[in-house]
Amino acid sequence: AAGVIQSPRHLIKEKRETATLKCYPIPRHDTVYWYQQGPGQDPQFLISFYEKMQSDKGSIPDRFSAQQFSDYHSELNMSSLELGDSALYFCASSRPNIRGVEQFFGPGTRLTVL
Amino acid sequence: AQTVTQSQPEMSVQEAETVTLSCTYDTSENNYYLFWYKQPPSRQMILVIRQEAYKQQNATENRFSVNFQKAAKSFSLKISDSQLGDTAMYFCAIPGDSGAGSYQLTFGKGTKLSVIP
């Protein structure tokens, strides 16, 4: 069965650089969530999309932006990177968009900021 | 706001034995769901089991079962016949409802389970 695809899997950036993380949800899934998991931490919600519209925002810095495209893939854009942005970034997708439906997680993108 | 508390940062169990991981939560809602996710060393997040709050019957999935106590807001995970592949971080989670059509998960801090051969 198809799974959530995230690219790149690993990314190394310098401080103040920009990064773009991509997420390809499971086919026909219309809802995407982004989570950030710092070292030794639990995942924290960043932002979500349903049917190409942003549905909610969590603890996402103003330096970050995201969107969902017409083919339902999503991109998380991160600018002015800081050391504290080093983390594992997960994308999760689901369908239908109702409470209690399993969110399928991608393998994550490990971002290291030097 | 919803909160999830896992009071056991680390646990260990002998292979083939049974172990129970604890989770308590707080929510003001009456109808909700609860999840246990597993994160093995690969860091992939995998759904283990799901419970619907309005269902009295505890959910089971093969060797995994829950003890759901709604009044106490407790949602523990029991793993029977533990296997080496069960070694992972386990997160208890509850999906929220922001009213904007988003059901993002709030996770507990996790319990690191080690299965000892």
Coordinates of C-alpha atoms in Angstrom, one line a residue:
Chain A
A1 CA 0.0 0.0 0.0
A2 CA 1.1 3.5 -0.7
G3 CA 2.5 5.5 2.2
V4 CA 3.2 9.1 2.9
I5 CA 6.3 10.3 1.1
Q6 CA 8.5 13.0 2.5
S7 CA 11.5 14.6 0.9
P8 CA 14.3 15.1 1.5
R9 CA 14.8 12.5 4.3
H10 CA 17.8 14.4 5.6
L11 CA 18.8 18.0 5.3
I12 CA 21.7 20.0 6.6
K13 CA 21.6 23.8 6.5
E14 CA 23.5 26.7 8.0
K15 CA 22.0 29.3 10.3
R16 CA 20.0 31.9 8.4
E17 CA 19.5 29.7 5.4
T18 CA 16.2 28.6 4.0
A19 CA 14.8 25.1 3.7
T20 CA 11.8 23.5 1.9
L21 CA 10.3 20.2 3.1
K22 CA 7.9 18.3 0.8
C23 CA 5.1 16.0 1.7
Y24 CA 3.2 13.7 -0.7
P25 CA 0.1 12.3 1.1
I26 CA -1.4 8.9 0.5
P27 CA -3.4 9.1 -2.7
R28 CA -6.9 10.5 -2.2
H29 CA -6.1 11.8 1.3
D30 CA -7.2 15.4 1.4
T31 CA -5.9 16.4 4.9
V32 CA -2.3 17.0 5.7
Y33 CA -0.7 17.8 9.1
W34 CA 2.8 18.9 9.9
Y35 CA 4.5 18.1 13.2
Q36 CA 7.9 19.0 14.6
Q37 CA 9.7 16.6 17.0
G38 CA 12.7 17.9 18.8
P39 CA 15.4 15.6 20.2
G40 CA 13.8 13.5 23.0
Q41 CA 10.5 15.4 22.6
D42 CA 7.0 14.4 21.6
P43 CA 5.7 15.7 18.2
Q44 CA 4.3 19.2 18.3
F45 CA 1.6 20.3 15.8
L46 CA 2.7 23.0 13.4
I47 CA 0.0 23.5 10.7
S48 CA -2.8 21.6 8.9
F49 CA -4.5 21.7 5.5
Y50 CA -7.8 20.4 4.3
E51 CA -8.8 20.5 0.6
K52 CA -5.9 22.9 -0.2
M53 CA -6.9 25.4 2.5
Q54 CA -5.1 26.0 5.8
S55 CA -7.3 24.7 8.5
D56 CA -5.4 25.4 11.7
K57 CA -2.0 26.6 13.0
G58 CA -0.2 25.5 16.1
S59 CA 3.2 26.5 17.4
I60 CA 4.6 27.5 14.0
P61 CA 7.1 30.3 13.9
D62 CA 6.4 33.3 11.7
R63 CA 9.6 32.3 9.8
F64 CA 7.8 29.2 8.6
S65 CA 5.1 29.0 6.0
A66 CA 3.3 26.2 4.3
Q67 CA 0.8 25.4 1.6
Q68 CA -1.1 22.6 0.0
F69 CA -1.1 22.4 -3.7
S70 CA -3.8 21.3 -6.2
D71 CA -2.4 17.7 -6.3
Y72 CA -2.6 17.7 -2.4
H73 CA 1.1 17.6 -1.8
S74 CA 2.3 20.1 0.8
E75 CA 5.4 22.1 1.3
L76 CA 6.8 23.6 4.5
N77 CA 9.1 26.6 3.9
M78 CA 11.5 27.6 6.6
S79 CA 13.5 30.8 6.5
S80 CA 16.2 32.4 8.7
L81 CA 16.9 29.0 10.1
E82 CA 18.0 28.8 13.7
L83 CA 19.9 26.1 15.7
G84 CA 16.7 25.4 17.5
D85 CA 14.9 24.4 14.3
S86 CA 17.0 21.2 14.2
A87 CA 14.4 18.5 14.5
L88 CA 12.5 15.7 12.8
Y89 CA 9.6 17.1 10.8
F90 CA 6.7 14.8 10.1
C91 CA 3.9 15.1 7.7
A92 CA 0.8 13.0 8.3
S93 CA -2.2 12.5 6.0
S94 CA -5.8 11.3 6.5
R95 CA -9.1 10.9 4.9
P96 CA -12.0 11.5 5.5
N97 CA -11.5 14.7 7.4
I98 CA -13.3 13.7 10.6
R99 CA -12.2 13.3 14.1
G100 CA -10.9 9.9 15.1
V101 CA -9.6 8.9 11.7
E102 CA -6.1 7.5 11.7
Q103 CA -3.3 9.9 10.7
F104 CA -0.7 8.2 8.6
F105 CA 2.7 9.5 9.2
G106 CA 5.5 9.8 6.7
P107 CA 9.1 8.8 7.6
G108 CA 10.0 12.3 8.5
T109 CA 12.7 14.8 7.4
R110 CA 15.6 15.2 9.7
L111 CA 16.7 18.8 9.6
T112 CA 20.1 19.7 11.1
V113 CA 21.0 23.4 11.4
L114 CA 24.7 24.1 11.9
Chain B
A1 CA -7.1 22.7 25.8
Q2 CA -6.4 19.0 25.9
T3 CA -3.5 17.5 27.8
V4 CA -2.0 14.0 27.9
T5 CA 0.3 12.8 30.7
Q6 CA 2.5 9.7 30.5
S7 CA 4.2 9.3 33.9
Q8 CA 6.6 6.5 33.0
P9 CA 9.5 7.9 31.0
E10 CA 11.1 4.4 30.6
M11 CA 10.1 0.8 31.2
S12 CA 11.5 -2.6 30.5
V13 CA 10.0 -6.0 30.1
Q14 CA 11.3 -9.5 29.6
E15 CA 10.5 -11.1 26.3
A16 CA 7.2 -13.0 26.3
E17 CA 6.1 -11.1 29.4
T18 CA 3.2 -8.6 29.8
V19 CA 3.7 -4.9 30.3
T20 CA 1.3 -2.0 30.9
L21 CA 2.0 1.6 29.9
S22 CA 0.0 4.3 31.6
C23 CA -1.7 7.4 30.2
T24 CA -4.0 10.0 31.7
Y25 CA -5.6 12.8 29.8
D26 CA -7.8 15.8 30.2
T27 CA -10.5 17.0 27.8
S28 CA -13.7 18.9 28.3
E29 CA -15.4 17.0 25.5
N30 CA -17.7 14.1 25.9
N31 CA -17.1 12.4 22.6
Y32 CA -13.5 11.9 21.6
Y33 CA -10.9 9.4 20.6
L34 CA -7.7 8.2 22.0
F35 CA -4.7 6.7 20.3
W36 CA -1.5 4.9 21.1
Y37 CA 1.3 5.4 18.6
K38 CA 4.6 3.5 18.5
Q39 CA 7.9 5.0 17.4
P40 CA 10.6 2.4 16.9
P41 CA 14.3 3.4 16.5
S42 CA 13.5 4.0 12.8
R43 CA 11.5 7.0 14.1
Q44 CA 8.5 6.1 12.0
M45 CA 5.2 6.8 13.8
I46 CA 2.9 3.8 13.7
L47 CA -0.7 3.6 15.0
V48 CA -1.0 0.8 17.5
I49 CA -4.6 1.0 18.7
R50 CA -7.5 3.4 18.8
Q51 CA -10.3 3.8 21.3
E52 CA -13.6 5.7 20.8
A53 CA -14.7 7.3 24.1
Y54 CA -18.4 6.5 23.7
K55 CA -17.7 2.8 23.3
Q56 CA -17.7 0.8 26.6
Q57 CA -15.7 -2.0 25.2
N58 CA -11.9 -1.8 25.4
A59 CA -10.2 -1.9 22.1
T60 CA -7.9 -4.8 21.2
E61 CA -5.5 -5.4 18.4
N62 CA -3.8 -8.8 18.6
R63 CA -1.3 -8.6 21.5
F64 CA -2.2 -5.0 22.2
S65 CA -5.2 -4.0 24.3
V66 CA -6.3 -1.0 26.3
N67 CA -7.8 -0.4 29.7
F68 CA -10.0 2.7 29.1
Q69 CA -11.5 4.2 32.3
K70 CA -13.5 7.2 31.1
A71 CA -14.4 8.6 34.5
A72 CA -10.8 8.5 35.6
K73 CA -9.6 9.7 32.2
S74 CA -7.2 6.9 32.1
F75 CA -6.1 5.0 28.9
S76 CA -3.4 2.4 29.5
L77 CA -1.9 0.1 27.0
K78 CA -1.2 -3.5 27.7
I79 CA 1.2 -5.5 25.6
S80 CA 1.0 -9.2 26.0
D81 CA 3.7 -11.7 25.0
S82 CA 6.2 -8.9 24.4
Q83 CA 8.5 -9.3 21.5
L84 CA 11.9 -7.7 20.7
G85 CA 10.2 -5.7 17.9
D86 CA 8.0 -4.0 20.5
T87 CA 11.1 -2.0 21.7
A88 CA 10.1 1.5 20.9
M89 CA 8.9 4.8 22.2
Y90 CA 5.1 4.7 22.8
F91 CA 3.0 7.9 22.7
C92 CA -0.5 8.3 23.9
A93 CA -2.4 10.9 21.9
I94 CA -5.7 12.6 21.6
P95 CA -7.0 14.4 18.5
G96 CA -8.4 17.8 19.1
D97 CA -11.2 19.7 17.4
S98 CA -10.3 23.3 16.7
G99 CA -13.7 23.8 15.1
A100 CA -11.9 24.7 11.9
G101 CA -11.9 21.2 10.5
S102 CA -8.5 20.3 11.9
Y103 CA -8.0 17.3 14.3
Q104 CA -4.4 17.6 15.2
L105 CA -2.9 15.2 17.7
T106 CA -1.8 16.2 21.2
F107 CA 0.8 13.7 22.4
G108 CA 2.1 12.7 25.8
K109 CA 5.8 12.9 26.5
G110 CA 6.2 9.2 25.7
T111 CA 7.3 6.0 27.4
K112 CA 10.5 4.3 26.2
L113 CA 9.9 0.6 26.3
S114 CA 12.8 -1.9 26.1
V115 CA 12.1 -5.6 25.6
I116 CA 14.9 -7.6 27.1
P117 CA 15.8 -11.0 25.5

